[in-house]
Amino acid sequence: MSSSTLHSRISHCKQVMVQDVRIGDVSRPVRCRQKSQQSFLQRLPPTFLRLATMSAKDQLKYTNKLLNSRILIIGGSSGLGYGVAEATLEHGALVAISSSNSSRINASADKLKQSYPSYASNIHGLTVDLSNTDTLERELDSILKRATQTLGGKLDHVVFTAADALAPMKLADMTVDRIHKAGTIRWLAPLLLAKFLPTYLTASYRSSYTITTGGISEKPIPDWSVIASYAGGHHSMVRNLALELKPIRVNGVSPGVVDTELWTMGEEEKAGFFEQSRKRLFTGRVPTAGDVAESYLAIMKDWNMDASMVRSDGGSLFA
C-alpha cells in the first residue's frame, strides 16, 4: 500500500469519532466515522501508520527509501536474518527469506505474517541448500532466480546472514575436510553468490549486497583460528566485490556477541557466557538481533556507503 493510498483512506474518516494514535512520545488524533476505520488504523504497521498520520504535504525523504524494495535475505529464518526481515517489512519492503529447512522457513514466514498482518502478501519463504559444494552454484543461481520471480522483478537488495553452527577447532584437530566444511556456507557461498548478482540485482547505486562477518575477524580468540580466517576474509571480500560489482554497493556487518539461536550450548552455559559478555561490553548488555538489524538498514538506505564494514559489537573490540 502506497503512502498516497493511506492518505486517501484517512481522508475518508469524518470528524465523528476520535482515536488517539501514539507514535513515539507523540499522541496524534485521528478521527474516524466507523469502527472499521479505527480497526484499519490499529492494524497498520508502524511505518505506514506514521505515513498515514503525516500531512500529504510532508516530505518522505528518509522513511520511505525501502518502500516496495525487493529484498532477499539468505539466512532469514532466524537470528540476524530474521531481525533484518522484520526491520525491512516495517519499512514497507517486499521480502523473501531463505533457509535450508523448509519447515523452519515456512514457520518463520508464518510468524512474520502474524506479526505484520498488513504486510502478509509482502512475505515469502524460499528454501536453499548451501552446504553441498557440488550443487552450490546451482543453488545460488536458483535462489536468486526464484526470488526475482516471487517478488516480481529484479532485486534491490541482497543480505547474506546464513551460517552453520559455530565450529571452534584446536590446531591439533584441524584437517583439510574440517576446514573446508567450516567455510562452505559462511565464506564460499557469499563469495560465489557475487557471480550471479549482476543478472538478478538492479545495477544501481541504490542497490546493495551485504555480507555478514563477526568480531572474531578482528579480535583473536583461542581455538577460533579457522573461523577467524574466514571471517577476516570477509573484509577483503567486501572491498574487492564493491570494485567488481559497481555501481551495486557491497558492504558488510561485523557483529559481536548477539543473543540468537546460533549459540548451541546448554542454557546454563549460555547464560553464564552472556553474563560474562555483558560485564565486558561497554554497553553493559548483550544485544538482540533487532539491535544489529539497524546496521543492515543503514547500509541499504545510505546510497553513499560502499566497500565498508560496519561494526556493531558494543565496544567488544576494545574491551
Short mmCIF file of N, CA, C and O in Angstrom, two decimals, residues 70-147:
data_model
loop_
_atom_site.label_atom_id
_atom_site.label_comp_id
_atom_site.label_asym_id
_atom_site.label_seq_id
_atom_site.Cartn_x
_atom_site.Cartn_y
_atom_site.Cartn_z
N ARG A 70 12.58 -4.73 -3.34
CA ARG A 70 12.61 -6.20 -3.36
C ARG A 70 13.89 -6.67 -2.68
O ARG A 70 14.99 -6.38 -3.15
N ILE A 71 13.73 -7.39 -1.59
CA ILE A 71 14.88 -7.76 -0.76
C ILE A 71 14.90 -9.26 -0.51
O ILE A 71 13.92 -9.85 -0.08
N LEU A 72 16.05 -9.87 -0.80
CA LEU A 72 16.27 -11.29 -0.50
C LEU A 72 17.22 -11.39 0.68
O LEU A 72 18.31 -10.81 0.66
N ILE A 73 16.81 -12.14 1.71
CA ILE A 73 17.64 -12.36 2.89
C ILE A 73 17.98 -13.84 2.95
O ILE A 73 17.11 -14.67 3.23
N ILE A 74 19.23 -14.17 2.65
CA ILE A 74 19.67 -15.56 2.68
C ILE A 74 20.11 -15.87 4.10
O ILE A 74 21.12 -15.35 4.58
N GLY A 75 19.33 -16.71 4.76
CA GLY A 75 19.53 -16.98 6.18
C GLY A 75 18.52 -16.25 7.02
O GLY A 75 18.77 -15.97 8.20
N GLY A 76 17.37 -15.94 6.45
CA GLY A 76 16.39 -15.09 7.14
C GLY A 76 15.40 -15.79 8.04
O GLY A 76 14.48 -15.16 8.54
N SER A 77 15.59 -17.09 8.27
CA SER A 77 14.59 -17.80 9.08
C SER A 77 14.80 -17.63 10.58
O SER A 77 13.92 -17.94 11.37
N SER A 78 15.97 -17.12 10.97
CA SER A 78 16.24 -16.95 12.40
C SER A 78 17.35 -15.93 12.59
O SER A 78 17.96 -15.45 11.63
N GLY A 79 17.62 -15.61 13.86
CA GLY A 79 18.76 -14.77 14.19
C GLY A 79 18.77 -13.41 13.52
O GLY A 79 17.74 -12.74 13.39
N LEU A 80 19.96 -13.01 13.07
CA LEU A 80 20.13 -11.70 12.45
C LEU A 80 19.26 -11.54 11.21
O LEU A 80 18.67 -10.49 10.98
N GLY A 81 19.19 -12.59 10.40
CA GLY A 81 18.40 -12.51 9.17
C GLY A 81 16.93 -12.26 9.45
O GLY A 81 16.27 -11.48 8.75
N TYR A 82 16.40 -12.91 10.48
CA TYR A 82 15.01 -12.70 10.85
C TYR A 82 14.80 -11.26 11.33
O TYR A 82 13.79 -10.63 11.01
N GLY A 83 15.76 -10.75 12.09
CA GLY A 83 15.67 -9.36 12.54
C GLY A 83 15.67 -8.40 11.37
O GLY A 83 14.92 -7.42 11.36
N VAL A 84 16.50 -8.67 10.37
CA VAL A 84 16.53 -7.82 9.17
C VAL A 84 15.20 -7.92 8.42
O VAL A 84 14.70 -6.92 7.90
N ALA A 85 14.62 -9.11 8.38
CA ALA A 85 13.32 -9.28 7.73
C ALA A 85 12.26 -8.43 8.42
O ALA A 85 11.46 -7.74 7.76
N GLU A 86 12.23 -8.47 9.74
CA GLU A 86 11.27 -7.64 10.49
C GLU A 86 11.48 -6.16 10.16
O GLU A 86 10.52 -5.42 9.90
N ALA A 87 12.73 -5.73 10.21
CA ALA A 87 13.04 -4.31 10.01
C ALA A 87 12.66 -3.83 8.62
O ALA A 87 12.10 -2.74 8.45
N THR A 88 12.95 -4.63 7.61
CA THR A 88 12.64 -4.21 6.24
C THR A 88 11.14 -4.25 5.97
O THR A 88 10.61 -3.42 5.23
N LEU A 89 10.44 -5.20 6.58
CA LEU A 89 8.98 -5.23 6.45
C LEU A 89 8.36 -3.97 7.04
O LEU A 89 7.42 -3.41 6.48
N GLU A 90 8.87 -3.53 8.17
CA GLU A 90 8.34 -2.33 8.80
C GLU A 90 8.59 -1.09 7.93
O GLU A 90 7.94 -0.06 8.13
N HIS A 91 9.54 -1.20 7.01
CA HIS A 91 9.80 -0.10 6.07
C HIS A 91 9.08 -0.29 4.75
O HIS A 91 9.33 0.43 3.78
N GLY A 92 8.18 -1.27 4.70
CA GLY A 92 7.34 -1.44 3.52
C GLY A 92 7.96 -2.19 2.37
O GLY A 92 7.50 -2.09 1.24
N ALA A 93 8.99 -3.00 2.64
CA ALA A 93 9.67 -3.74 1.57
C ALA A 93 8.95 -5.04 1.24
O ALA A 93 8.14 -5.55 2.01
N LEU A 94 9.25 -5.57 0.07
CA LEU A 94 8.83 -6.91 -0.34
C LEU A 94 9.99 -7.83 0.01
O LEU A 94 11.11 -7.64 -0.48
N VAL A 95 9.75 -8.85 0.82
CA VAL A 95 10.85 -9.60 1.43
C VAL A 95 10.73 -11.10 1.17
O VAL A 95 9.67 -11.69 1.40
N ALA A 96 11.82 -11.69 0.71
CA ALA A 96 11.93 -13.15 0.61
C ALA A 96 13.02 -13.61 1.57
O ALA A 96 14.14 -13.09 1.53
N ILE A 97 12.68 -14.54 2.45
CA ILE A 97 13.66 -15.10 3.37
C ILE A 97 13.95 -16.54 2.94
O ILE A 97 13.07 -17.22 2.39
N SER A 98 15.17 -17.00 3.17
CA SER A 98 15.51 -18.35 2.72
C SER A 98 16.25 -19.11 3.81
O SER A 98 16.92 -18.53 4.66
N SER A 99 16.13 -20.44 3.74
CA SER A 99 16.79 -21.33 4.68
C SER A 99 16.82 -22.71 4.04
O SER A 99 16.09 -23.00 3.09
N SER A 100 17.68 -23.57 4.56
CA SER A 100 17.78 -24.92 4.01
C SER A 100 16.65 -25.83 4.49
O SER A 100 16.37 -26.86 3.89
N ASN A 101 16.00 -25.44 5.58
CA ASN A 101 14.96 -26.26 6.18
C ASN A 101 13.59 -25.71 5.81
O ASN A 101 13.21 -24.61 6.24
N SER A 102 12.82 -26.45 5.01
CA SER A 102 11.53 -25.95 4.52
C SER A 102 10.54 -25.73 5.66
O SER A 102 9.78 -24.75 5.65
N SER A 103 10.54 -26.60 6.66
CA SER A 103 9.62 -26.43 7.79
C SER A 103 9.95 -25.16 8.57
O SER A 103 9.06 -24.40 8.96
N ARG A 104 11.25 -24.93 8.79
CA ARG A 104 11.67 -23.74 9.54
C ARG A 104 11.37 -22.46 8.77
O ARG A 104 10.91 -21.49 9.35
N ILE A 105 11.60 -22.47 7.47
CA ILE A 105 11.36 -21.25 6.70
C ILE A 105 9.87 -20.95 6.62
O ILE A 105 9.45 -19.79 6.69
N ASN A 106 9.04 -21.99 6.51
CA ASN A 106 7.59 -21.78 6.49
C ASN A 106 7.10 -21.26 7.83
O ASN A 106 6.24 -20.36 7.89
N ALA A 107 7.65 -21.81 8.92
CA ALA A 107 7.26 -21.35 10.25
C ALA A 107 7.67 -19.90 10.46
O ALA A 107 6.91 -19.10 11.04
N SER A 108 8.85 -19.53 9.99
CA SER A 108 9.33 -18.15 10.15
C SER A 108 8.49 -17.19 9.32
O SER A 108 8.16 -16.09 9.77
N ALA A 109 8.15 -17.59 8.09
CA ALA A 109 7.31 -16.74 7.25
C ALA A 109 5.93 -16.55 7.88
O ALA A 109 5.38 -15.44 7.89
N ASP A 110 5.38 -17.62 8.43
CA ASP A 110 4.07 -17.53 9.10
C ASP A 110 4.14 -16.61 10.32
O ASP A 110 3.22 -15.83 10.59
N LYS A 111 5.24 -16.70 11.06
CA LYS A 111 5.42 -15.85 12.24
C LYS A 111 5.49 -14.38 11.84
O LYS A 111 4.89 -13.51 12.50
N LEU A 112 6.19 -14.10 10.76
CA LEU A 112 6.27 -12.72 10.27
C LEU A 112 4.89 -12.22 9.83
O LEU A 112 4.53 -11.06 10.08
N LYS A 113 4.13 -13.07 9.19
CA LYS A 113 2.79 -12.69 8.74
C LYS A 113 1.87 -12.40 9.93
O LYS A 113 1.02 -11.51 9.86
N GLN A 114 2.06 -13.15 11.01
CA GLN A 114 1.27 -12.90 12.20
C GLN A 114 1.66 -11.59 12.87
O GLN A 114 0.81 -10.87 13.40
N SER A 115 2.95 -11.28 12.82
CA SER A 115 3.44 -10.04 13.42
C SER A 115 3.08 -8.83 12.57
O SER A 115 2.90 -7.73 13.09
N TYR A 116 3.01 -9.04 11.25
CA TYR A 116 2.74 -7.94 10.32
C TYR A 116 1.61 -8.34 9.37
O TYR A 116 1.83 -8.54 8.16
N PRO A 117 0.39 -8.46 9.88
CA PRO A 117 -0.72 -8.93 9.03
C PRO A 117 -0.98 -8.02 7.84
O PRO A 117 -1.43 -8.49 6.79
N SER A 118 -0.71 -6.73 7.98
CA SER A 118 -0.93 -5.82 6.85
C SER A 118 0.10 -6.05 5.74
O SER A 118 -0.09 -5.61 4.61
N TYR A 119 1.19 -6.72 6.07
CA TYR A 119 2.26 -6.98 5.10
C TYR A 119 2.29 -8.45 4.69
O TYR A 119 3.28 -8.90 4.10
N ALA A 120 1.25 -9.21 5.00
CA ALA A 120 1.29 -10.66 4.76
C ALA A 120 1.64 -11.00 3.33
O ALA A 120 2.40 -11.94 3.07
N SER A 121 1.15 -10.23 2.39
CA SER A 121 1.42 -10.51 0.97
C SER A 121 2.85 -10.11 0.57
O SER A 121 3.29 -10.45 -0.54
N ASN A 122 3.56 -9.39 1.45
CA ASN A 122 4.94 -8.97 1.16
C ASN A 122 5.97 -10.02 1.56
O ASN A 122 7.15 -9.86 1.26
N ILE A 123 5.53 -11.06 2.26
CA ILE A 123 6.46 -12.01 2.89
C ILE A 123 6.45 -13.34 2.15
O ILE A 123 5.39 -13.91 1.88
N HIS A 124 7.65 -13.84 1.83
CA HIS A 124 7.76 -15.10 1.10
C HIS A 124 8.93 -15.91 1.66
O HIS A 124 9.98 -15.36 2.00
N GLY A 125 8.73 -17.21 1.74
CA GLY A 125 9.78 -18.11 2.21
C GLY A 125 10.27 -19.01 1.09
O GLY A 125 9.46 -19.59 0.36
N LEU A 126 11.58 -19.15 0.96
CA LEU A 126 12.18 -19.98 -0.09
C LEU A 126 13.24 -20.88 0.54
O LEU A 126 13.91 -20.49 1.49
N THR A 127 13.41 -22.07 -0.01
CA THR A 127 14.43 -22.98 0.51
C THR A 127 15.67 -22.95 -0.37
O THR A 127 15.59 -22.78 -1.59
N VAL A 128 16.82 -23.12 0.26
CA VAL A 128 18.09 -23.19 -0.46
C VAL A 128 19.08 -23.98 0.40
O VAL A 128 19.13 -23.82 1.61
N ASP A 129 19.86 -24.85 -0.24
CA ASP A 129 20.86 -25.65 0.47
C ASP A 129 22.25 -25.19 0.04
O ASP A 129 22.66 -25.39 -1.10
N LEU A 130 22.97 -24.57 0.96
CA LEU A 130 24.30 -24.03 0.66
C LEU A 130 25.42 -24.90 1.21
O LEU A 130 26.58 -24.51 1.14
N SER A 131 25.10 -26.07 1.71
CA SER A 131 26.09 -26.89 2.40
C SER A 131 26.88 -27.84 1.49
O SER A 131 27.92 -28.35 1.89
N ASN A 132 26.38 -28.05 0.28
CA ASN A 132 27.00 -29.01 -0.63
C ASN A 132 27.75 -28.27 -1.73
O ASN A 132 27.15 -27.61 -2.57
N THR A 133 29.07 -28.41 -1.76
CA THR A 133 29.85 -27.69 -2.78
C THR A 133 29.56 -28.18 -4.19
O THR A 133 29.72 -27.43 -5.15
N ASP A 134 29.10 -29.41 -4.33
CA ASP A 134 28.80 -29.95 -5.66
C ASP A 134 27.60 -29.27 -6.30
O ASP A 134 27.50 -29.19 -7.52
N THR A 135 26.68 -28.79 -5.48
CA THR A 135 25.46 -28.16 -6.01
C THR A 135 25.36 -26.68 -5.67
O THR A 135 24.34 -26.05 -5.96
N LEU A 136 26.41 -26.13 -5.07
CA LEU A 136 26.33 -24.77 -4.54
C LEU A 136 26.02 -23.73 -5.62
O LEU A 136 25.15 -22.87 -5.42
N GLU A 137 26.71 -23.78 -6.73
CA GLU A 137 26.46 -22.78 -7.79
C GLU A 137 25.03 -22.86 -8.28
O GLU A 137 24.38 -21.83 -8.47
N ARG A 138 24.54 -24.06 -8.49
CA ARG A 138 23.16 -24.23 -8.96
C ARG A 138 22.15 -23.70 -7.94
O ARG A 138 21.16 -23.06 -8.31
N GLU A 139 22.42 -23.95 -6.67
CA GLU A 139 21.52 -23.48 -5.62
C GLU A 139 21.50 -21.95 -5.53
O GLU A 139 20.45 -21.34 -5.35
N LEU A 140 22.67 -21.34 -5.66
CA LEU A 140 22.75 -19.88 -5.57
C LEU A 140 22.03 -19.23 -6.74
O LEU A 140 21.28 -18.26 -6.57
N ASP A 141 22.24 -19.74 -7.93
CA ASP A 141 21.55 -19.20 -9.10
C ASP A 141 20.04 -19.39 -8.96
O ASP A 141 19.25 -18.50 -9.27
N SER A 142 19.65 -20.54 -8.44
CA SER A 142 18.23 -20.86 -8.29
C SER A 142 17.54 -19.95 -7.28
O SER A 142 16.43 -19.46 -7.54
N ILE A 143 18.18 -19.70 -6.14
CA ILE A 143 17.53 -18.87 -5.12
C ILE A 143 17.34 -17.45 -5.61
O ILE A 143 16.31 -16.81 -5.36
N LEU A 144 18.30 -16.92 -6.36
CA LEU A 144 18.17 -15.57 -6.91
C LEU A 144 17.07 -15.52 -7.97
O LEU A 144 16.28 -14.58 -8.01
N LYS A 145 17.03 -16.54 -8.81
CA LYS A 145 16.00 -16.58 -9.86
C LYS A 145 14.61 -16.67 -9.26
O LYS A 145 13.68 -15.94 -9.66
N ARG A 146 14.45 -17.56 -8.28
CA ARG A 146 13.13 -17.71 -7.65
C ARG A 146 12.72 -16.48 -6.88
O ARG A 146 11.53 -16.11 -6.83
N ALA A 147 13.68 -15.80 -6.26
CA ALA A 147 13.37 -14.57 -5.53
C ALA A 147 12.86 -13.49 -6.48
O ALA A 147 11.88 -12.78 -6.17
#
